[in-house]
CSV table of N, CA, C and O in Angstrom, one decimal:
chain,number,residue,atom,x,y,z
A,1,UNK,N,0.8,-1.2,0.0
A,1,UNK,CA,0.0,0.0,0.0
A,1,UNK,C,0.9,1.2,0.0
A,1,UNK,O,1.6,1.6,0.9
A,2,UNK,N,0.7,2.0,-1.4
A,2,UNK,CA,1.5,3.4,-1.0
A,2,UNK,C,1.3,4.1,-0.1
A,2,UNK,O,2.2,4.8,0.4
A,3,UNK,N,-0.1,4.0,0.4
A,3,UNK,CA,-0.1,5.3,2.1
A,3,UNK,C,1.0,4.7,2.9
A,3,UNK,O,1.8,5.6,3.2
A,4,UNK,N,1.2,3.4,3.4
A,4,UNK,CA,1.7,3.1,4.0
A,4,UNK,C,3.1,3.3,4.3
A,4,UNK,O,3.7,3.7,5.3
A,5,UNK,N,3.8,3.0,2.9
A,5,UNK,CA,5.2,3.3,2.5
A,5,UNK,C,5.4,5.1,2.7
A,5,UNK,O,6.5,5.6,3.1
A,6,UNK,N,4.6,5.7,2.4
A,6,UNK,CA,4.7,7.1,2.2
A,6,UNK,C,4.9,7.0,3.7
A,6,UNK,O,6.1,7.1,4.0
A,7,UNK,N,4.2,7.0,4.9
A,7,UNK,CA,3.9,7.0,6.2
A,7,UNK,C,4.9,6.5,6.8
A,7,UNK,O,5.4,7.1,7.7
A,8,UNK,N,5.5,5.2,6.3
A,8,UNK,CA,6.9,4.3,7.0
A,8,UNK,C,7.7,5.5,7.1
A,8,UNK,O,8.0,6.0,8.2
A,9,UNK,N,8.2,6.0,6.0
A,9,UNK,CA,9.7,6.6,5.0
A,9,UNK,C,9.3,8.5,6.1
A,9,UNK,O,10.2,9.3,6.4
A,10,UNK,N,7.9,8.7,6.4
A,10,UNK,CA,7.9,10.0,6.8
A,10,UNK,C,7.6,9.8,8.4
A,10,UNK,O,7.2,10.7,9.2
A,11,UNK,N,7.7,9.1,8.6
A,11,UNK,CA,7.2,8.7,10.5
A,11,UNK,C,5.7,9.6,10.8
A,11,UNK,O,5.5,10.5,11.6
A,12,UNK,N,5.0,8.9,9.8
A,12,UNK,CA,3.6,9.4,10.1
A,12,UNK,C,3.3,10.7,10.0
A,12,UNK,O,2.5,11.2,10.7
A,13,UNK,N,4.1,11.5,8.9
A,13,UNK,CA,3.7,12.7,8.6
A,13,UNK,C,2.6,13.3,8.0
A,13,UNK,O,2.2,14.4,8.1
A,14,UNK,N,1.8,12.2,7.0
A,14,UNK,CA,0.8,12.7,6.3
A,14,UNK,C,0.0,11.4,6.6
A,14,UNK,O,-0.3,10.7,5.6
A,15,UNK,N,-0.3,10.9,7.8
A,15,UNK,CA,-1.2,10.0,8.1
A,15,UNK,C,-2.9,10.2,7.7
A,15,UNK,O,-3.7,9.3,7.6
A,16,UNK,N,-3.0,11.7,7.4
A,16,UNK,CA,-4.0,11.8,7.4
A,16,UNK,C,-4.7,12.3,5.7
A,16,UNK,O,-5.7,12.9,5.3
A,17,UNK,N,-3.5,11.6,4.9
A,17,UNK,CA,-3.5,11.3,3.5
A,17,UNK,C,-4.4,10.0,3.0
A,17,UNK,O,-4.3,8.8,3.4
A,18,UNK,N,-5.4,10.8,1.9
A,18,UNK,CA,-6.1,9.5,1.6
A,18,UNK,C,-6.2,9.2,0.0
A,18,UNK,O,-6.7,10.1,-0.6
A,19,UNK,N,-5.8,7.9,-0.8
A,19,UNK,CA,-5.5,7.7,-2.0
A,19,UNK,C,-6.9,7.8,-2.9
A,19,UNK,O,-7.6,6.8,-2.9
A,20,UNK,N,-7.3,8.7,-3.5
A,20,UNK,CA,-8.5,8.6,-4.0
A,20,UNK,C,-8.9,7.8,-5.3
A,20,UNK,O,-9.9,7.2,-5.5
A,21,UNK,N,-7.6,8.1,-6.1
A,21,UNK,CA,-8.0,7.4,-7.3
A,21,UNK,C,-6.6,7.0,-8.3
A,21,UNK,O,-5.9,8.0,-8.5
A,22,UNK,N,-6.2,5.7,-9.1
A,22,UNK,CA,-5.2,5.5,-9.7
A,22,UNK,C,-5.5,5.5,-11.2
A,22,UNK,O,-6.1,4.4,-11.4
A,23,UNK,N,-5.4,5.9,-11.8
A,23,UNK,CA,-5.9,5.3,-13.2
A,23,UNK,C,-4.2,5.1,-14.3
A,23,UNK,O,-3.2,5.8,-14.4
A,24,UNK,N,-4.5,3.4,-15.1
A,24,UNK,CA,-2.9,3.5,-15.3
A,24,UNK,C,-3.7,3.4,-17.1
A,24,UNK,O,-4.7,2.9,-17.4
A,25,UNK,N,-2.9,3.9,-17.8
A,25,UNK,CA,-3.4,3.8,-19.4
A,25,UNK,C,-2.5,3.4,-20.3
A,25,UNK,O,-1.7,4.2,-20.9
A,26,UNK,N,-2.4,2.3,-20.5
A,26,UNK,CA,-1.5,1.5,-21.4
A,26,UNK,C,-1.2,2.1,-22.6
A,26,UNK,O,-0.1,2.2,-23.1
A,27,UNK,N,-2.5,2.4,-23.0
A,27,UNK,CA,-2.0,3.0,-24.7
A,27,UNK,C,-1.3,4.6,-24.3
A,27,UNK,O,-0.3,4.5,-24.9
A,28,UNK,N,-1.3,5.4,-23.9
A,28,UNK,CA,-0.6,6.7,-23.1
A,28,UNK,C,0.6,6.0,-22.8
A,28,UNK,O,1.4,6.4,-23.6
A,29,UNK,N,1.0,5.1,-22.0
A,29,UNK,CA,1.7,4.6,-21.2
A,29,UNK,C,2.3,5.8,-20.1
A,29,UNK,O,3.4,6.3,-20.0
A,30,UNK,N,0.9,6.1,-19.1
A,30,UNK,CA,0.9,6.8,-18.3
A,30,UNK,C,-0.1,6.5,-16.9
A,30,UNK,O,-1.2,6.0,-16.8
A,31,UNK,N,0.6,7.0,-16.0
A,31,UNK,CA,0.2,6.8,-14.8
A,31,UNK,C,-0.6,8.1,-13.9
A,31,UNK,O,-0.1,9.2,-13.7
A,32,UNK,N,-1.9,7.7,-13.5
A,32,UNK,CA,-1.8,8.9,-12.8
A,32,UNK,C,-2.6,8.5,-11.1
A,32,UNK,O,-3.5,7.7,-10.7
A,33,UNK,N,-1.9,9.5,-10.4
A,33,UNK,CA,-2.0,9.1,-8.9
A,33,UNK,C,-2.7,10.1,-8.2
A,33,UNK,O,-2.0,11.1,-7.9
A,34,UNK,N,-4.1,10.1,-7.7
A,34,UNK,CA,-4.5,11.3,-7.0
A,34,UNK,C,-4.7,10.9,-5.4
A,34,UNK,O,-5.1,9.8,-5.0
A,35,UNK,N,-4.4,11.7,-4.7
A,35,UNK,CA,-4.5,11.8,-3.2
A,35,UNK,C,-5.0,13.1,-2.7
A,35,UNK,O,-4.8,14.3,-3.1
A,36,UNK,N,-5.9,12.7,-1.5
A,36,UNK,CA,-6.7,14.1,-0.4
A,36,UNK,C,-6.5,14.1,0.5
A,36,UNK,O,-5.9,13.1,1.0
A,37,UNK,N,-6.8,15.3,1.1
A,37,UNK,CA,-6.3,15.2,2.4
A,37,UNK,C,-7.5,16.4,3.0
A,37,UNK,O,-7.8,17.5,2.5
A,38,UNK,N,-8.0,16.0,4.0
A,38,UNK,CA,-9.1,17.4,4.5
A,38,UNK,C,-8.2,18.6,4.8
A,38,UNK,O,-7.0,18.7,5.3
A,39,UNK,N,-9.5,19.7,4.2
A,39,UNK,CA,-9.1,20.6,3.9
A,39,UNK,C,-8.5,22.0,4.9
A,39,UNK,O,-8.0,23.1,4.6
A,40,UNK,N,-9.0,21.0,6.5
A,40,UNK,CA,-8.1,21.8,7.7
A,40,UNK,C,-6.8,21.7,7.6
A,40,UNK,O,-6.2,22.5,8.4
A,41,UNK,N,-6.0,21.0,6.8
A,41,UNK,CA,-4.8,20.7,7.0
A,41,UNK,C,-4.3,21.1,6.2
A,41,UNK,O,-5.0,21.4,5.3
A,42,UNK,N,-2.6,21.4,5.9
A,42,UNK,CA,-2.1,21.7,5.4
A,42,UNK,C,-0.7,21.0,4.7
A,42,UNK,O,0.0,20.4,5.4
A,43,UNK,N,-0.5,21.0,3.2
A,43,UNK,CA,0.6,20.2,2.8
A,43,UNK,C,1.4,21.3,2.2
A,43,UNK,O,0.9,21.9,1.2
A,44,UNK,N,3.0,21.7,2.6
A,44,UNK,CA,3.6,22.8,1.9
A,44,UNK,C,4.0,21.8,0.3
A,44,UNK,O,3.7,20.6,0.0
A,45,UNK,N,4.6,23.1,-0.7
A,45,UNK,CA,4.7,22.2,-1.5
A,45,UNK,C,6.1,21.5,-1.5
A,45,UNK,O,6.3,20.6,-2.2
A,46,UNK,N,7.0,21.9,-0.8
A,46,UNK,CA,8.4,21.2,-0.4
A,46,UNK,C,7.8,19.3,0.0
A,46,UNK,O,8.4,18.3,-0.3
A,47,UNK,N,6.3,19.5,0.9
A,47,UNK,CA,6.4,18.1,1.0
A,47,UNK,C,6.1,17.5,0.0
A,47,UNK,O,6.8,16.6,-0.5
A,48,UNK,N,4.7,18.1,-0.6
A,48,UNK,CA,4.2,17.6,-2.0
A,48,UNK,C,5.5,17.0,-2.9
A,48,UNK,O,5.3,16.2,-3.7
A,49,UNK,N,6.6,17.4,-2.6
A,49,UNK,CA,7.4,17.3,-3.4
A,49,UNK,C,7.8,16.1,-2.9
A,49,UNK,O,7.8,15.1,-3.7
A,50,UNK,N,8.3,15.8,-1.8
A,50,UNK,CA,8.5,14.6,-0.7
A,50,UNK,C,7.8,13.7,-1.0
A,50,UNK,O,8.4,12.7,-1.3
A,51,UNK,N,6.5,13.5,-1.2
A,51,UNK,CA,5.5,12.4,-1.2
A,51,UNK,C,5.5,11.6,-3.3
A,51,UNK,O,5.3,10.5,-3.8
A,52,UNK,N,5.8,12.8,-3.9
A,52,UNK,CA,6.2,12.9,-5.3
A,52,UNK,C,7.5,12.1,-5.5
A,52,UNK,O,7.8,11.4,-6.5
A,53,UNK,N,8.2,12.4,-4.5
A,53,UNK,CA,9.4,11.5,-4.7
A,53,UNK,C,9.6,10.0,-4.0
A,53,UNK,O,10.3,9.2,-4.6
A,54,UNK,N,9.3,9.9,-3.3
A,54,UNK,CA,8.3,8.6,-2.9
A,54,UNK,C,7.7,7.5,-3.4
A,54,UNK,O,8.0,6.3,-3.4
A,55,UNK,N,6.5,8.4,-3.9
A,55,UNK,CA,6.0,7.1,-4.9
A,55,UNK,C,6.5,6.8,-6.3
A,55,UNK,O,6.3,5.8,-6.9
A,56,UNK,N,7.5,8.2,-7.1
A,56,UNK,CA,8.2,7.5,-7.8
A,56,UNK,C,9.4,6.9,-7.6
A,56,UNK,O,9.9,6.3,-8.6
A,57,UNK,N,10.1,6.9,-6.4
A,57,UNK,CA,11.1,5.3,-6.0
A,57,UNK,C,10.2,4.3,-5.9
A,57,UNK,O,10.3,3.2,-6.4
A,58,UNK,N,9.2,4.6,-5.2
A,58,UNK,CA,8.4,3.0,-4.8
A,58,UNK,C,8.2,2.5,-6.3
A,58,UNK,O,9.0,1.7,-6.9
A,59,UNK,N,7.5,3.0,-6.7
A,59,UNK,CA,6.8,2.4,-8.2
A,59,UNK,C,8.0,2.0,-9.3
A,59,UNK,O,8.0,0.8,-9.7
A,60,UNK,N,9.0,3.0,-9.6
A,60,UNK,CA,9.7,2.5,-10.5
A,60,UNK,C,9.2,1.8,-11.5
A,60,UNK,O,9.2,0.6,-11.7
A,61,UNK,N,8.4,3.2,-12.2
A,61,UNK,CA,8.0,2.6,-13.1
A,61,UNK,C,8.9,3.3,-14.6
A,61,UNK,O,8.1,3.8,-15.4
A,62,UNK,N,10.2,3.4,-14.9
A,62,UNK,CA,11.0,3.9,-16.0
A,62,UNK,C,10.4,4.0,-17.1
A,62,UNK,O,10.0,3.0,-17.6
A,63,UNK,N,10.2,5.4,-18.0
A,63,UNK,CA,9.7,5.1,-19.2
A,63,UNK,C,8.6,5.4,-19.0
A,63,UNK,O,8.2,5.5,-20.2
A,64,UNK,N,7.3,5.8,-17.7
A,64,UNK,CA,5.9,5.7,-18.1
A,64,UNK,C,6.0,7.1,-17.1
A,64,UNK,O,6.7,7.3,-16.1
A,65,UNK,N,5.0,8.1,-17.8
A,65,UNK,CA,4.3,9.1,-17.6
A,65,UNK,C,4.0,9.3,-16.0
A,65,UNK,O,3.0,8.6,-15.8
A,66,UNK,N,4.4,9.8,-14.9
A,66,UNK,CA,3.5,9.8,-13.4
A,66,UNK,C,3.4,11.0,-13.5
A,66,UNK,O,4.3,11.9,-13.8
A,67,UNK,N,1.9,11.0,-13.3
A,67,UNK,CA,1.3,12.0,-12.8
A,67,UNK,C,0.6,11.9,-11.2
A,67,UNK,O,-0.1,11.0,-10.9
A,68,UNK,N,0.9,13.1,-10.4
A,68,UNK,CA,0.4,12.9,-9.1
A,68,UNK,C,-0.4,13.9,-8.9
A,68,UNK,O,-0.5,14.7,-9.7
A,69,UNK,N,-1.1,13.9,-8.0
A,69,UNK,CA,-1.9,14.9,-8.0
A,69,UNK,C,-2.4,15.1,-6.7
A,69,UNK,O,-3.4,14.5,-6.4
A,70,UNK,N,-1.8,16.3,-5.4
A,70,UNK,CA,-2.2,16.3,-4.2
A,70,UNK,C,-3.3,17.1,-3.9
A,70,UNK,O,-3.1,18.2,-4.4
A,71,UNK,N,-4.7,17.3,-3.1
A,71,UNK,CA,-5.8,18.1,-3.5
A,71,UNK,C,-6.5,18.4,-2.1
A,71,UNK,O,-6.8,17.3,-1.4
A,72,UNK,N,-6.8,19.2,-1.7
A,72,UNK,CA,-7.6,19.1,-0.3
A,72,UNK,C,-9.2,18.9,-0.6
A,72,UNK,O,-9.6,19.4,-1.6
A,73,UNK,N,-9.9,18.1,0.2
A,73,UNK,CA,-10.9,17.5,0.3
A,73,UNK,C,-11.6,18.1,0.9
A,73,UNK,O,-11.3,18.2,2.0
A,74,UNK,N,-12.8,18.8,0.5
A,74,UNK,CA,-13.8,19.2,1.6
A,74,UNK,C,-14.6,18.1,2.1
A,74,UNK,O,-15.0,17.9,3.2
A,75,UNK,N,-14.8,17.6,1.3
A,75,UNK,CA,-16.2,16.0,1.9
A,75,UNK,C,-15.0,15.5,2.6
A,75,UNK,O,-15.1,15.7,3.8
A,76,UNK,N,-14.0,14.9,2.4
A,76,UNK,CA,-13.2,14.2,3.4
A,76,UNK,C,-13.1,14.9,4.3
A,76,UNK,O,-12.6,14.2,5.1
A,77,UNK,N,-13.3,16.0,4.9
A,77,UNK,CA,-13.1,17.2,6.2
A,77,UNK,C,-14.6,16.7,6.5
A,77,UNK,O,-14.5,15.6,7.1
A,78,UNK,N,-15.9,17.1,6.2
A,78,UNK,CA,-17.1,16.5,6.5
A,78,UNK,C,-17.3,15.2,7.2
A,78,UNK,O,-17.9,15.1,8.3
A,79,UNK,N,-16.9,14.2,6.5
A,79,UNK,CA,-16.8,12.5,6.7
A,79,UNK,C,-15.7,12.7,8.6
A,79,UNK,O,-16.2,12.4,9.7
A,80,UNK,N,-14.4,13.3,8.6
A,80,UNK,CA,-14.0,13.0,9.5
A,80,UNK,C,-14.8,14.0,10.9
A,80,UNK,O,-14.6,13.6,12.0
A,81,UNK,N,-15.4,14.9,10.8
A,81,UNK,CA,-15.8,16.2,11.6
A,81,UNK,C,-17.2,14.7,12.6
A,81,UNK,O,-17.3,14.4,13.8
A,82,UNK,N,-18.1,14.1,11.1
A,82,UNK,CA,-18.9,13.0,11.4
A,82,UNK,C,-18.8,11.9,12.0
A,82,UNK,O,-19.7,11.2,12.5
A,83,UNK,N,-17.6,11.7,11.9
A,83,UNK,CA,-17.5,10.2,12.5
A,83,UNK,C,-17.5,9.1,11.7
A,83,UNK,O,-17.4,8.0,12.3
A,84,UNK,N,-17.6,9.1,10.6
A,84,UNK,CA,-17.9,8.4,9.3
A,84,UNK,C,-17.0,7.6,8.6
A,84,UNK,O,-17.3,6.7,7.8
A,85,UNK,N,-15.5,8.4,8.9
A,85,UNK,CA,-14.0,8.0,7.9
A,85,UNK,C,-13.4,6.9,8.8
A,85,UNK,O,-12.4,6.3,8.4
């Protein structure tokens, strides 16, 4: 699980990172990686950059397109406020 790996390598710095969606496109031969995070919190982009570098050691995927994409969540801020996440 990349949350995981990200979370190992950062000692639980963006625990409160959630992977929303992967889509991989063979004929593109491209990858793309979105993640949220509620929207009380804050990610500089020095880390963005951290977490960017991360999952492309993890993946190693040479040759294919990553795209990432870090985004704050308002419904994920809702779900956690609720009790819900």
């Amino acid at each position: 699980n990349i949350l995981k790996i990200i979370n190992e390598k950062t000692c639980n710095k963006f625990n409160f990172l959630k992977l929303k969606q992967v889509f991989f496109d063979t004929q593109q031969n491209s990858c793309q990686i979105h993640f949220i995070y509620p929207s009380n919190m804050e990610i500089e982009e020095n880390d963005k950059q951290t977490i960017q570098n991360i999952v492309k050691e993890t993946l190693n995927i040479d040759g294919t397109l990553l795209l990432i994409r870090i985004n704050k969540s308002f419904v994920l801020l809702m779900k956690i406020l609720q009790g819900t996440v």
